PDB file of C-alpha atoms and ligand atoms in Angstrom:
ATOM      1  CA  MET A   1     -20.442 -15.882  14.753  1.00 78.00           C
ATOM      2  CA  ASP A   2     -19.835 -18.358  11.660  1.00 91.00           C
ATOM      3  CA  ASP A   3     -16.720 -20.771  12.591  1.00 95.00           C
ATOM      4  CA  ALA A   4     -14.192 -19.281  10.229  1.00 96.00           C
ATOM      5  CA  LEU A   5     -14.910 -15.946  12.036  1.00 97.00           C
ATOM      6  CA  ARG A   6     -14.602 -17.479  15.207  1.00 96.00           C
ATOM      7  CA  GLN A   7     -11.159 -19.073  14.528  1.00 97.00           C
ATOM      8  CA  ALA A   8     -10.079 -15.528  13.259  1.00 98.00           C
ATOM      9  CA  VAL A   9     -11.113 -14.261  16.540  1.00 97.00           C
ATOM     10  CA  THR A  10      -9.258 -17.057  18.696  1.00 97.00           C
ATOM     11  CA  LEU A  11      -6.234 -16.561  16.472  1.00 97.00           C
ATOM     12  CA  LEU A  12      -5.809 -12.641  16.775  1.00 97.00           C
ATOM     13  CA  ASN A  13      -6.999 -12.850  20.780  1.00 95.00           C
ATOM     14  CA  ASN A  14      -4.081 -15.414  21.303  1.00 94.00           C
ATOM     15  CA  ALA A  15      -1.347 -13.242  19.076  1.00 97.00           C
ATOM     16  CA  THR A  16       0.952 -10.630  20.806  1.00 97.00           C
ATOM     17  CA  ARG A  17       2.575 -10.153  17.313  1.00 98.00           C
ATOM     18  CA  VAL A  18       0.501  -9.296  14.382  1.00 98.00           C
ATOM     19  CA  VAL A  19       1.195  -8.042  10.779  1.00 98.00           C
ATOM     20  CA  VAL A  20      -0.765  -6.913   8.059  1.00 98.00           C
ATOM     21  CA  LEU A  21       0.061  -6.712   4.358  1.00 98.00           C
ATOM     22  CA  THR A  22      -2.182  -4.536   2.220  1.00 98.00           C
ATOM     23  CA  GLY A  23      -2.508  -3.972  -1.368  1.00 96.00           C
ATOM     24  CA  ALA A  24      -4.414  -2.086  -3.702  1.00 93.00           C
ATOM     25  CA  GLY A  25      -7.637  -3.848  -3.091  1.00 94.00           C
ATOM     26  CA  VAL A  26      -7.827  -2.150   0.533  1.00 97.00           C
ATOM     27  CA  SER A  27      -8.328   1.595  -1.167  1.00 95.00           C
ATOM     28  CA  LYS A  28     -10.823  -0.227  -3.862  1.00 92.00           C
ATOM     29  CA  GLU A  29     -13.846   0.941  -1.778  1.00 95.00           C
ATOM     30  CA  SER A  30     -12.387   4.805  -1.345  1.00 96.00           C
ATOM     31  CA  GLY A  31     -12.521   4.790  -5.100  1.00 92.00           C
ATOM     32  CA  ILE A  32      -8.919   4.322  -5.892  1.00 88.00           C
ATOM     33  CA  PRO A  33      -8.591   2.558  -9.357  1.00 77.00           C
ATOM     34  CA  THR A  34      -6.051  -0.151  -9.029  1.00 69.00           C
ATOM     35  CA  PHE A  35      -2.839   0.379 -10.696  1.00 64.00           C
ATOM     36  CA  ARG A  36      -4.026  -2.248 -13.136  1.00 62.00           C
ATOM     37  CA  ASP A  37      -7.404  -0.298 -13.587  1.00 65.00           C
ATOM     38  CA  ALA A  38      -7.718   0.718 -17.159  1.00 56.00           C
ATOM     39  CA  GLN A  39      -6.374   4.684 -17.093  1.00 65.00           C
ATOM     40  CA  THR A  40      -9.058   7.034 -18.090  1.00 64.00           C
ATOM     41  CA  GLY A  41      -9.305   9.777 -20.481  1.00 67.00           C
ATOM     42  CA  LEU A  42      -5.775  10.985 -21.378  1.00 71.00           C
ATOM     43  CA  TRP A  43      -4.050   8.453 -20.181  1.00 77.00           C
ATOM     44  CA  ALA A  44      -6.148   5.502 -22.033  1.00 77.00           C
ATOM     45  CA  ARG A  45      -3.692   5.041 -24.576  1.00 81.00           C
ATOM     46  CA  TYR A  46      -0.662   4.691 -22.148  1.00 83.00           C
ATOM     47  CA  ASP A  47       0.326   1.604 -20.483  1.00 86.00           C
ATOM     48  CA  PRO A  48       1.009   2.491 -16.636  1.00 83.00           C
ATOM     49  CA  THR A  49       4.335  -0.099 -16.592  1.00 84.00           C
ATOM     50  CA  GLN A  50       5.864   1.834 -19.712  1.00 89.00           C
ATOM     51  CA  LEU A  51       5.232   5.234 -17.514  1.00 92.00           C
ATOM     52  CA  ALA A  52       6.381   4.129 -13.941  1.00 92.00           C
ATOM     53  CA  THR A  53      10.091   3.640 -14.883  1.00 95.00           C
ATOM     54  CA  PRO A  54      13.153   5.781 -14.535  1.00 96.00           C
ATOM     55  CA  GLU A  55      13.969   5.433 -18.233  1.00 96.00           C
ATOM     56  CA  ALA A  56      10.812   6.850 -19.117  1.00 96.00           C
ATOM     57  CA  PHE A  57      11.028   9.667 -16.588  1.00 97.00           C
ATOM     58  CA  ARG A  58      14.758  10.357 -18.091  1.00 96.00           C
ATOM     59  CA  ARG A  59      12.866  10.276 -21.787  1.00 96.00           C
ATOM     60  CA  ASP A  60      10.210  12.446 -21.013  1.00 96.00           C
ATOM     61  CA  PRO A  61       9.979  14.092 -17.396  1.00 96.00           C
ATOM     62  CA  LYS A  62       7.112  15.972 -18.202  1.00 96.00           C
ATOM     63  CA  LEU A  63       4.863  13.075 -19.756  1.00 95.00           C
ATOM     64  CA  VAL A  64       5.877  10.825 -16.590  1.00 96.00           C
ATOM     65  CA  TRP A  65       5.600  14.028 -14.089  1.00 96.00           C
ATOM     66  CA  ASP A  66       1.927  14.658 -15.512  1.00 94.00           C
ATOM     67  CA  PHE A  67       0.833  11.079 -15.430  1.00 92.00           C
ATOM     68  CA  TYR A  68       1.483  11.231 -11.352  1.00 94.00           C
ATOM     69  CA  GLU A  69      -0.248  14.647 -11.197  1.00 93.00           C
ATOM     70  CA  PHE A  70      -2.932  12.995 -12.762  1.00 89.00           C
ATOM     71  CA  ARG A  71      -3.078   9.901 -10.179  1.00 90.00           C
ATOM     72  CA  ARG A  72      -2.690  12.175  -7.470  1.00 92.00           C
ATOM     73  CA  GLU A  73      -5.863  14.437  -8.514  1.00 91.00           C
ATOM     74  CA  VAL A  74      -7.737  11.327  -8.840  1.00 86.00           C
ATOM     75  CA  MET A  75      -6.776  10.118  -5.583  1.00 89.00           C
ATOM     76  CA  ARG A  76      -7.538  13.485  -3.729  1.00 91.00           C
ATOM     77  CA  PRO A  77     -11.066  13.102  -2.756  1.00 93.00           C
ATOM     78  CA  ALA A  78     -10.617   9.590  -1.767  1.00 95.00           C
ATOM     79  CA  GLN A  79     -11.440   8.946   2.168  1.00 98.00           C
ATOM     80  CA  PRO A  80     -10.369   6.136   4.320  1.00 98.00           C
ATOM     81  CA  ASN A  81     -13.069   3.503   4.019  1.00 98.00           C
ATOM     82  CA  PRO A  82     -14.233   1.000   7.077  1.00 98.00           C
ATOM     83  CA  ALA A  83     -11.403  -1.226   6.178  1.00 98.00           C
ATOM     84  CA  HIS A  84      -8.606   1.423   6.983  1.00 98.00           C
ATOM     85  CA  VAL A  85     -10.519   2.215   9.731  1.00 98.00           C
ATOM     86  CA  ALA A  86     -10.703  -1.369  11.085  1.00 98.00           C
ATOM     87  CA  LEU A  87      -7.033  -2.007  10.540  1.00 98.00           C
ATOM     88  CA  ALA A  88      -6.357   1.337  12.777  1.00 98.00           C
ATOM     89  CA  GLN A  89      -8.710  -0.088  15.524  1.00 98.00           C
ATOM     90  CA  LEU A  90      -6.836  -3.390  14.975  1.00 98.00           C
ATOM     91  CA  GLU A  91      -3.619  -1.990  15.910  1.00 98.00           C
ATOM     92  CA  ARG A  92      -5.133  -0.456  19.109  1.00 96.00           C
ATOM     93  CA  ARG A  93      -5.863  -3.781  20.240  1.00 95.00           C
ATOM     94  CA  VAL A  94      -2.787  -5.661  19.416  1.00 96.00           C
ATOM     95  CA  PRO A  95       0.779  -5.382  21.475  1.00 96.00           C
ATOM     96  CA  GLN A  96       3.050  -5.559  18.648  1.00 98.00           C
ATOM     97  CA  PHE A  97       1.120  -4.480  15.284  1.00 98.00           C
ATOM     98  CA  THR A  98       2.891  -3.742  11.974  1.00 98.00           C
ATOM     99  CA  LEU A  99       0.931  -2.813   8.825  1.00 98.00           C
ATOM    100  CA  ILE A 100       2.921  -3.129   5.710  1.00 98.00           C
ATOM    101  CA  THR A 101       1.438  -1.418   2.554  1.00 98.00           C
ATOM    102  CA  GLN A 102       2.198  -1.885  -1.114  1.00 96.00           C
ATOM    103  CA  ASN A 103      -0.137   1.103  -1.624  1.00 96.00           C
ATOM    104  CA  VAL A 104       1.138   4.740  -2.672  1.00 95.00           C
ATOM    105  CA  ASP A 105      -1.787   6.745  -1.116  1.00 95.00           C
ATOM    106  CA  ASP A 106      -2.334   8.051   2.291  1.00 95.00           C
ATOM    107  CA  LEU A 107      -5.263   6.456   3.504  1.00 97.00           C
ATOM    108  CA  HIS A 108      -3.658   4.259   6.217  1.00 98.00           C
ATOM    109  CA  GLU A 109      -2.218   7.158   7.921  1.00 97.00           C
ATOM    110  CA  ARG A 110      -5.466   9.272   7.500  1.00 97.00           C
ATOM    111  CA  ALA A 111      -7.610   6.248   9.031  1.00 98.00           C
ATOM    112  CA  GLY A 112      -5.139   6.480  12.096  1.00 98.00           C
ATOM    113  CA  SER A 113      -2.530   3.651  11.392  1.00 98.00           C
ATOM    114  CA  ILE A 114       0.789   4.052  13.026  1.00 98.00           C
ATOM    115  CA  HIS A 115       3.319   1.642  12.627  1.00 98.00           C
ATOM    116  CA  ILE A 116       3.281   1.662   8.676  1.00 98.00           C
ATOM    117  CA  ILE A 117       5.929  -0.012   6.566  1.00 98.00           C
ATOM    118  CA  ARG A 118       5.838   1.505   2.961  1.00 97.00           C
ATOM    119  CA  LEU A 119       7.115  -0.783   0.247  1.00 97.00           C
ATOM    120  CA  HIS A 120       6.768   1.078  -2.622  1.00 94.00           C
ATOM    121  CA  GLY A 121       6.671   4.622  -1.701  1.00 96.00           C
ATOM    122  CA  GLN A 122       4.003   7.667  -1.257  1.00 96.00           C
ATOM    123  CA  ILE A 123       2.559   9.312  -4.156  1.00 95.00           C
ATOM    124  CA  HIS A 124       1.912  12.679  -2.464  1.00 94.00           C
ATOM    125  CA  ARG A 125       5.668  13.017  -1.472  1.00 96.00           C
ATOM    126  CA  ASN A 126       8.322  14.038  -3.900  1.00 97.00           C
ATOM    127  CA  LYS A 127      12.040  13.750  -4.023  1.00 98.00           C
ATOM    128  CA  CYS A 128      15.358  14.705  -6.201  1.00 98.00           C
ATOM    129  CA  PHE A 129      15.801  12.360  -8.930  1.00 97.00           C
ATOM    130  CA  ASN A 130      19.636  12.378  -7.978  1.00 97.00           C
ATOM    131  CA  ALA A 131      19.126  11.874  -4.137  1.00 96.00           C
ATOM    132  CA  CYS A 132      21.684  14.675  -3.792  1.00 97.00           C
ATOM    133  CA  GLN A 133      21.492  14.886  -0.113  1.00 97.00           C
ATOM    134  CA  GLY A 134      20.894  11.297   0.264  1.00 95.00           C
ATOM    135  CA  GLU A 135      18.314   8.821  -0.501  1.00 91.00           C
ATOM    136  CA  PRO A 136      15.589   9.895  -0.362  1.00 93.00           C
ATOM    137  CA  THR A 137      15.866  13.957  -0.759  1.00 97.00           C
ATOM    138  CA  TYR A 138      12.448  14.601  -0.023  1.00 97.00           C
ATOM    139  CA  ILE A 139      11.454  18.051  -1.687  1.00 97.00           C
ATOM    140  CA  ASP A 140       8.553  20.352  -0.668  1.00 96.00           C
ATOM    141  CA  VAL A 141       7.032  21.081  -4.094  1.00 94.00           C
ATOM    142  CA  ALA A 142       4.437  23.328  -2.876  1.00 91.00           C
ATOM    143  CA  ALA A 143       7.167  25.670  -1.281  1.00 88.00           C
ATOM    144  CA  LEU A 144       8.574  25.992  -4.946  1.00 87.00           C
ATOM    145  CA  ALA A 145       7.570  28.860  -7.141  1.00 78.00           C
ATOM    146  CA  ARG A 146       7.080  26.983 -10.564  1.00 78.00           C
ATOM    147  CA  ASP A 147       4.936  26.945 -13.704  1.00 81.00           C
ATOM    148  CA  ARG A 148       2.515  24.027 -13.231  1.00 78.00           C
ATOM    149  CA  ALA A 149       2.278  23.555 -16.883  1.00 81.00           C
ATOM    150  CA  ALA A 150       6.344  23.171 -17.323  1.00 86.00           C
ATOM    151  CA  GLY A 151       6.442  19.552 -15.929  1.00 91.00           C
ATOM    152  CA  PRO A 152       8.464  18.508 -12.967  1.00 95.00           C
ATOM    153  CA  PRO A 153      10.191  21.201 -10.698  1.00 96.00           C
ATOM    154  CA  THR A 154      13.687  21.300 -10.450  1.00 95.00           C
ATOM    155  CA  CYS A 155      15.796  20.288  -6.924  1.00 96.00           C
ATOM    156  CA  PRO A 156      16.466  23.604  -5.225  1.00 95.00           C
ATOM    157  CA  HIS A 157      19.835  21.926  -3.859  1.00 96.00           C
ATOM    158  CA  CYS A 158      21.023  20.694  -7.340  1.00 97.00           C
ATOM    159  CA  GLY A 159      19.108  21.594 -10.090  1.00 96.00           C
ATOM    160  CA  ALA A 160      17.971  17.831 -11.053  1.00 97.00           C
ATOM    161  CA  PHE A 161      14.323  17.034 -11.949  1.00 97.00           C
ATOM    162  CA  VAL A 162      12.083  16.067  -8.878  1.00 97.00           C
ATOM    163  CA  ARG A 163      10.215  13.037  -9.265  1.00 98.00           C
ATOM    164  CA  PRO A 164       7.362  11.215  -7.069  1.00 97.00           C
ATOM    165  CA  ASP A 165       8.560   9.239  -4.027  1.00 97.00           C
ATOM    166  CA  ILE A 166       7.375   5.914  -5.774  1.00 95.00           C
ATOM    167  CA  VAL A 167       9.302   2.638  -6.461  1.00 95.00           C
ATOM    168  CA  TRP A 168       9.064   2.653 -10.077  1.00 95.00           C
ATOM    169  CA  PHE A 169       9.156  -0.750 -11.976  1.00 91.00           C
ATOM    170  CA  GLY A 170      13.178  -1.925 -12.138  1.00 91.00           C
ATOM    171  CA  GLU A 171      13.846  -0.248  -9.118  1.00 94.00           C
ATOM    172  CA  GLY A 172      14.806  -2.018  -5.866  1.00 94.00           C
ATOM    173  CA  LEU A 173      12.548  -1.161  -2.698  1.00 95.00           C
ATOM    174  CA  PRO A 174      13.661   0.996   0.112  1.00 93.00           C
ATOM    175  CA  ALA A 175      16.116  -1.459   1.896  1.00 94.00           C
ATOM    176  CA  GLN A 176      15.392  -0.717   5.395  1.00 95.00           C
ATOM    177  CA  ALA A 177      11.519  -1.042   4.725  1.00 97.00           C
ATOM    178  CA  LEU A 178      12.095  -4.355   3.115  1.00 97.00           C
ATOM    179  CA  SER A 179      14.099  -5.473   5.727  1.00 98.00           C
ATOM    180  CA  ALA A 180      11.671  -4.275   8.575  1.00 98.00           C
ATOM    181  CA  ALA A 181       9.049  -5.926   6.708  1.00 98.00           C
ATOM    182  CA  GLN A 182      10.699  -9.320   6.291  1.00 98.00           C
ATOM    183  CA  SER A 183      11.656  -9.169  10.058  1.00 98.00           C
ATOM    184  CA  ALA A 184       8.170  -8.314  10.939  1.00 98.00           C
ATOM    185  CA  SER A 185       6.680 -11.142   8.803  1.00 98.00           C
ATOM    186  CA  ALA A 186       9.303 -13.663  10.239  1.00 98.00           C
ATOM    187  CA  ALA A 187       8.159 -12.881  14.010  1.00 98.00           C
ATOM    188  CA  ALA A 188       4.337 -12.700  13.197  1.00 98.00           C
ATOM    189  CA  GLU A 189       2.041 -14.954  14.951  1.00 98.00           C
ATOM    190  CA  VAL A 190      -0.780 -13.870  12.735  1.00 98.00           C
ATOM    191  CA  MET A 191      -0.453 -12.125   9.445  1.00 98.00           C
ATOM    192  CA  LEU A 192      -3.677 -10.740   7.891  1.00 98.00           C
ATOM    193  CA  ILE A 193      -3.634 -10.040   4.058  1.00 98.00           C
ATOM    194  CA  VAL A 194      -5.726  -7.516   2.603  1.00 98.00           C
ATOM    195  CA  GLY A 195      -6.480  -6.715  -0.836  1.00 96.00           C
ATOM    196  CA  THR A 196      -3.556  -7.960  -2.641  1.00 96.00           C
ATOM    197  CA  SER A 197      -3.346 -10.332  -5.918  1.00 94.00           C
ATOM    198  CA  GLY A 198      -0.188 -11.460  -4.721  1.00 95.00           C
ATOM    199  CA  MET A 199       1.620 -11.018  -8.086  1.00 91.00           C
ATOM    200  CA  VAL A 200       4.478  -8.377  -7.323  1.00 89.00           C
ATOM    201  CA  THR A 201       7.556  -9.506  -5.245  1.00 90.00           C
ATOM    202  CA  PRO A 202       9.128  -9.041  -2.980  1.00 94.00           C
ATOM    203  CA  ALA A 203       6.277  -7.999  -1.361  1.00 95.00           C
ATOM    204  CA  ALA A 204       4.268 -11.117  -2.362  1.00 96.00           C
ATOM    205  CA  ASP A 205       7.150 -13.217  -0.354  1.00 98.00           C
ATOM    206  CA  LEU A 206       6.214 -11.871   2.813  1.00 98.00           C
ATOM    207  CA  PRO A 207       3.398 -14.252   3.594  1.00 98.00           C
ATOM    208  CA  TYR A 208       5.351 -17.137   2.756  1.00 98.00           C
ATOM    209  CA  ILE A 209       8.184 -15.935   5.195  1.00 98.00           C
ATOM    210  CA  ALA A 210       5.241 -15.499   7.932  1.00 98.00           C
ATOM    211  CA  ARG A 211       3.986 -18.790   7.169  1.00 98.00           C
ATOM    212  CA  GLN A 212       7.641 -20.718   7.390  1.00 97.00           C
ATOM    213  CA  SER A 213       8.242 -19.061  10.870  1.00 96.00           C
ATOM    214  CA  GLY A 214       5.044 -20.690  12.064  1.00 98.00           C
ATOM    215  CA  ALA A 215       2.405 -17.622  11.565  1.00 98.00           C
ATOM    216  CA  ALA A 216      -1.203 -18.124  11.090  1.00 98.00           C
ATOM    217  CA  LEU A 217      -2.574 -16.362   7.589  1.00 98.00           C
ATOM    218  CA  ILE A 218      -5.880 -14.719   7.187  1.00 98.00           C
ATOM    219  CA  GLU A 219      -7.001 -13.410   3.736  1.00 98.00           C
ATOM    220  CA  PHE A 220      -9.491 -10.814   2.908  1.00 98.00           C
ATOM    221  CA  ASN A 221     -10.126 -10.701  -0.594  1.00 97.00           C
ATOM    222  CA  PRO A 222     -13.237 -11.336  -2.858  1.00 97.00           C
ATOM    223  CA  LEU A 223     -11.304 -13.349  -5.551  1.00 97.00           C
ATOM    224  CA  PRO A 224      -8.684 -15.881  -4.750  1.00 97.00           C
ATOM    225  CA  SER A 225      -4.956 -14.441  -5.055  1.00 97.00           C
ATOM    226  CA  ALA A 226      -1.720 -16.248  -5.627  1.00 97.00           C
ATOM    227  CA  ILE A 227      -1.592 -16.077  -1.950  1.00 98.00           C
ATOM    228  CA  THR A 228      -4.609 -18.156  -1.059  1.00 98.00           C
ATOM    229  CA  PRO A 229      -3.202 -21.590  -1.425  1.00 98.00           C
ATOM    230  CA  ILE A 230      -1.163 -21.241   1.652  1.00 98.00           C
ATOM    231  CA  VAL A 231      -3.559 -19.224   4.002  1.00 98.00           C
ATOM    232  CA  ASN A 232      -5.488 -20.759   6.795  1.00 98.00           C
ATOM    233  CA  LEU A 233      -8.644 -18.648   6.272  1.00 98.00           C
ATOM    234  CA  HIS A 234      -9.945 -16.745   3.392  1.00 98.00           C
ATOM    235  CA  PHE A 235     -12.624 -14.061   3.655  1.00 98.00           C
ATOM    236  CA  ALA A 236     -13.801 -14.049  -0.016  1.00 98.00           C
ATOM    237  CA  GLU A 237     -15.461 -10.619   0.455  1.00 97.00           C
ATOM    238  CA  ALA A 238     -14.584  -7.088   0.563  1.00 97.00           C
ATOM    239  CA  ALA A 239     -12.292  -5.711   3.148  1.00 98.00           C
ATOM    240  CA  GLY A 240     -14.776  -2.810   4.127  1.00 98.00           C
ATOM    241  CA  VAL A 241     -17.316  -5.349   5.022  1.00 98.00           C
ATOM    242  CA  ALA A 242     -15.357  -8.537   6.377  1.00 98.00           C
ATOM    243  CA  LEU A 243     -12.694  -6.304   8.581  1.00 98.00           C
ATOM    244  CA  PRO A 244     -15.366  -4.118  10.603  1.00 98.00           C
ATOM    245  CA  ARG A 245     -17.325  -7.448  11.335  1.00 98.00           C
ATOM    246  CA  LEU A 246     -14.110  -9.309  12.571  1.00 98.00           C
ATOM    247  CA  ILE A 247     -13.511  -5.856  14.744  1.00 97.00           C
ATOM    248  CA  THR A 248     -16.757  -6.482  16.193  1.00 96.00           C
ATOM    249  CA  ALA A 249     -16.315 -10.167  16.674  1.00 96.00           C
ATOM    250  CA  LEU A 250     -13.178  -9.087  18.460  1.00 95.00           C
ATOM    251  CA  GLU A 251     -15.139  -6.834  20.809  1.00 91.00           C
ATOM    252  CA  GLU A 252     -17.981  -9.202  21.559  1.00 89.00           C
ATOM    253  CA  ARG A 253     -15.494 -11.851  22.715  1.00 82.00           C
ATOM    254  CA  ARG A 254     -13.880  -9.355  24.737  1.00 77.00           C
ATOM    255  CA  GLY A 255     -16.917  -8.598  26.393  1.00 71.00           C
ATOM    256  CA  GLU A 256     -17.832 -12.147  27.096  1.00 66.00           C
TER     257      GLU A 256
HETATM  258  N1  APR B   1     -11.620  -5.687  -0.802  1.00 68.10           N
HETATM  259  C1  APR B   1     -10.342  -6.772  -0.717  1.00 68.10           C
HETATM  260  N2  APR B   1      -9.664  -6.899  -1.812  1.00 68.10           N
HETATM  261  C2  APR B   1     -10.152  -6.434  -3.008  1.00 68.10           C
HETATM  262  C3  APR B   1     -11.177  -5.717  -3.106  1.00 68.10           C
HETATM  263  C4  APR B   1     -11.981  -5.377  -1.956  1.00 68.10           C
HETATM  264  N3  APR B   1     -12.951  -4.359  -1.773  1.00 68.10           N
HETATM  265  N4  APR B   1     -11.424  -5.097  -4.607  1.00 68.10           N
HETATM  266  C5  APR B   1     -10.506  -5.646  -5.095  1.00 68.10           C
HETATM  267  N5  APR B   1      -9.338  -6.751  -4.209  1.00 68.10           N
HETATM  268  C6  APR B   1      -8.690  -7.219  -4.608  1.00 68.10           C
HETATM  269  C7  APR B   1      -8.653  -8.155  -6.192  1.00 68.10           C
HETATM  270  O1  APR B   1      -9.421  -9.024  -6.145  1.00 68.10           O
HETATM  271  C8  APR B   1      -7.016  -8.100  -6.155  1.00 68.10           C
HETATM  272  O2  APR B   1      -6.795  -9.585  -5.732  1.00 68.10           O
HETATM  273  O3  APR B   1      -7.457  -6.670  -4.600  1.00 68.10           O
HETATM  274  C9  APR B   1      -6.432  -7.173  -5.105  1.00 68.10           C
HETATM  275  C10 APR B   1      -5.508  -5.823  -6.137  1.00 68.10           C
HETATM  276  O4  APR B   1      -4.615  -6.584  -6.933  1.00 68.10           O
HETATM  277  P1  APR B   1      -3.503  -5.443  -8.019  1.00 68.10           P
HETATM  278  O5  APR B   1      -4.450  -4.618  -8.467  1.00 68.10           O
HETATM  279  O6  APR B   1      -2.828  -6.552  -8.521  1.00 68.10           O
HETATM  280  O7  APR B   1      -2.737  -4.664  -6.613  1.00 68.10           O
HETATM  281  P2  APR B   1      -1.818  -5.274  -5.645  1.00 68.10           P
HETATM  282  O8  APR B   1      -1.709  -6.581  -5.321  1.00 68.10           O
HETATM  283  O9  APR B   1      -1.781  -4.256  -4.695  1.00 68.10           O
HETATM  284  O10 APR B   1      -0.322  -4.940  -6.912  1.00 68.10           O
HETATM  285  C11 APR B   1       0.722  -4.977  -6.127  1.00 68.10           C
HETATM  286  O11 APR B   1       1.631  -4.145  -8.347  1.00 68.10           O
HETATM  287  O12 APR B   1       0.596  -2.789  -9.489  1.00 68.10           O
HETATM  288  C12 APR B   1       1.598  -2.763  -8.608  1.00 68.10           C
HETATM  289  O13 APR B   1       3.287  -1.577  -7.666  1.00 68.10           O
HETATM  290  C13 APR B   1       1.994  -1.684  -7.804  1.00 68.10           C
HETATM  291  O14 APR B   1       1.680  -2.216  -5.362  1.00 68.10           O
HETATM  292  C14 APR B   1       1.207  -2.593  -6.464  1.00 68.10           C
HETATM  293  C15 APR B   1       1.400  -4.002  -6.836  1.00 68.10           C
END
C-alpha cells in the first residue's frame, strides 16, 4: 500500500462524518459524456449552454425539450461503474455519510447510494414550468397521453409546458439542497472530491467550506482541477480504478 493510500485509509478510518462531492467525471466511465463534451449529430451545431436556459425554453420549448430527450436517450443504456459502486460501499462503512452530486444522471441511486443531495436536478424527472403546485411540481410524463413529436407535454394541472427537472444556467440551485450541502461540508472531517473540474459555483465552493472547517480533502481526478491546490491528497487516476482500490485497502486495514 503506497503512502498516499495509507494516509487516505487512516483519515477515513478515523472519521465519523464523511462527505463526497461528485461531478461528471464519476459518470465518464459509464459512457456518459460530460456536459461540455462535444454534442454529437444533430446537436453538434448547438452550444449546450445556450439551450440549458429558461429563456431558450420560452423561446423554443420544442428545441430545448428535444435536446433533453436526446440526452436522456444517450444516458439510458449507461450503467453504474465501479466508482459509483465503491461510493455506495463507502457509505455503508461510515457513520455519517453524505453524497453531494452535480450530476443529473441516476447512477448513484442505481449503485445503491442513499444519502444523496442533488445540486443540479435529475434529468429523468420532469416538472411544471410554472411550479403551479409549488416548486417542484413533478409531472409523470409517462402517464400523459401525448404526441412525442410535438415537443414538451403540458402540465395536467395548469396547462403550462413541462420541463426537465434540471437547474439551468441563470437559475438558482434548490435552496434546501444547497443549504444541506453547505452544512454537511462544514461538518465534514473528510471530503472526497471525485470527477469535477471545480469550475462551477456554488458547488465548487463546498471544498473550501469543508477545508475551512478543518476537513481533510482527498481528490480523485486524472487531471488537476481548480480544487487541486487546496487538497491534502490527489489520486491522479480514473475514479473507477482509484475508489475500488481505496475500498479494498479499507477492508484490509479492518481485517488487520
Ligand atoms: N475519473 C475521475 N475524474 C474524471 C474522469 C474519471 N474517469 N474522467 C474525467 N474526469 C474529470 C475531468 O478531468 C474533469 O476535471 O472530471 C471532470 C469533469 O469536469 P466537467 O466536465 O467540468 O464536469 P463538472 O465539474 O461536473 O461540471 C460542473 O457544470 O457543466 C455544468 O451543470 C453542469 O454539473 C455540471 C457543472
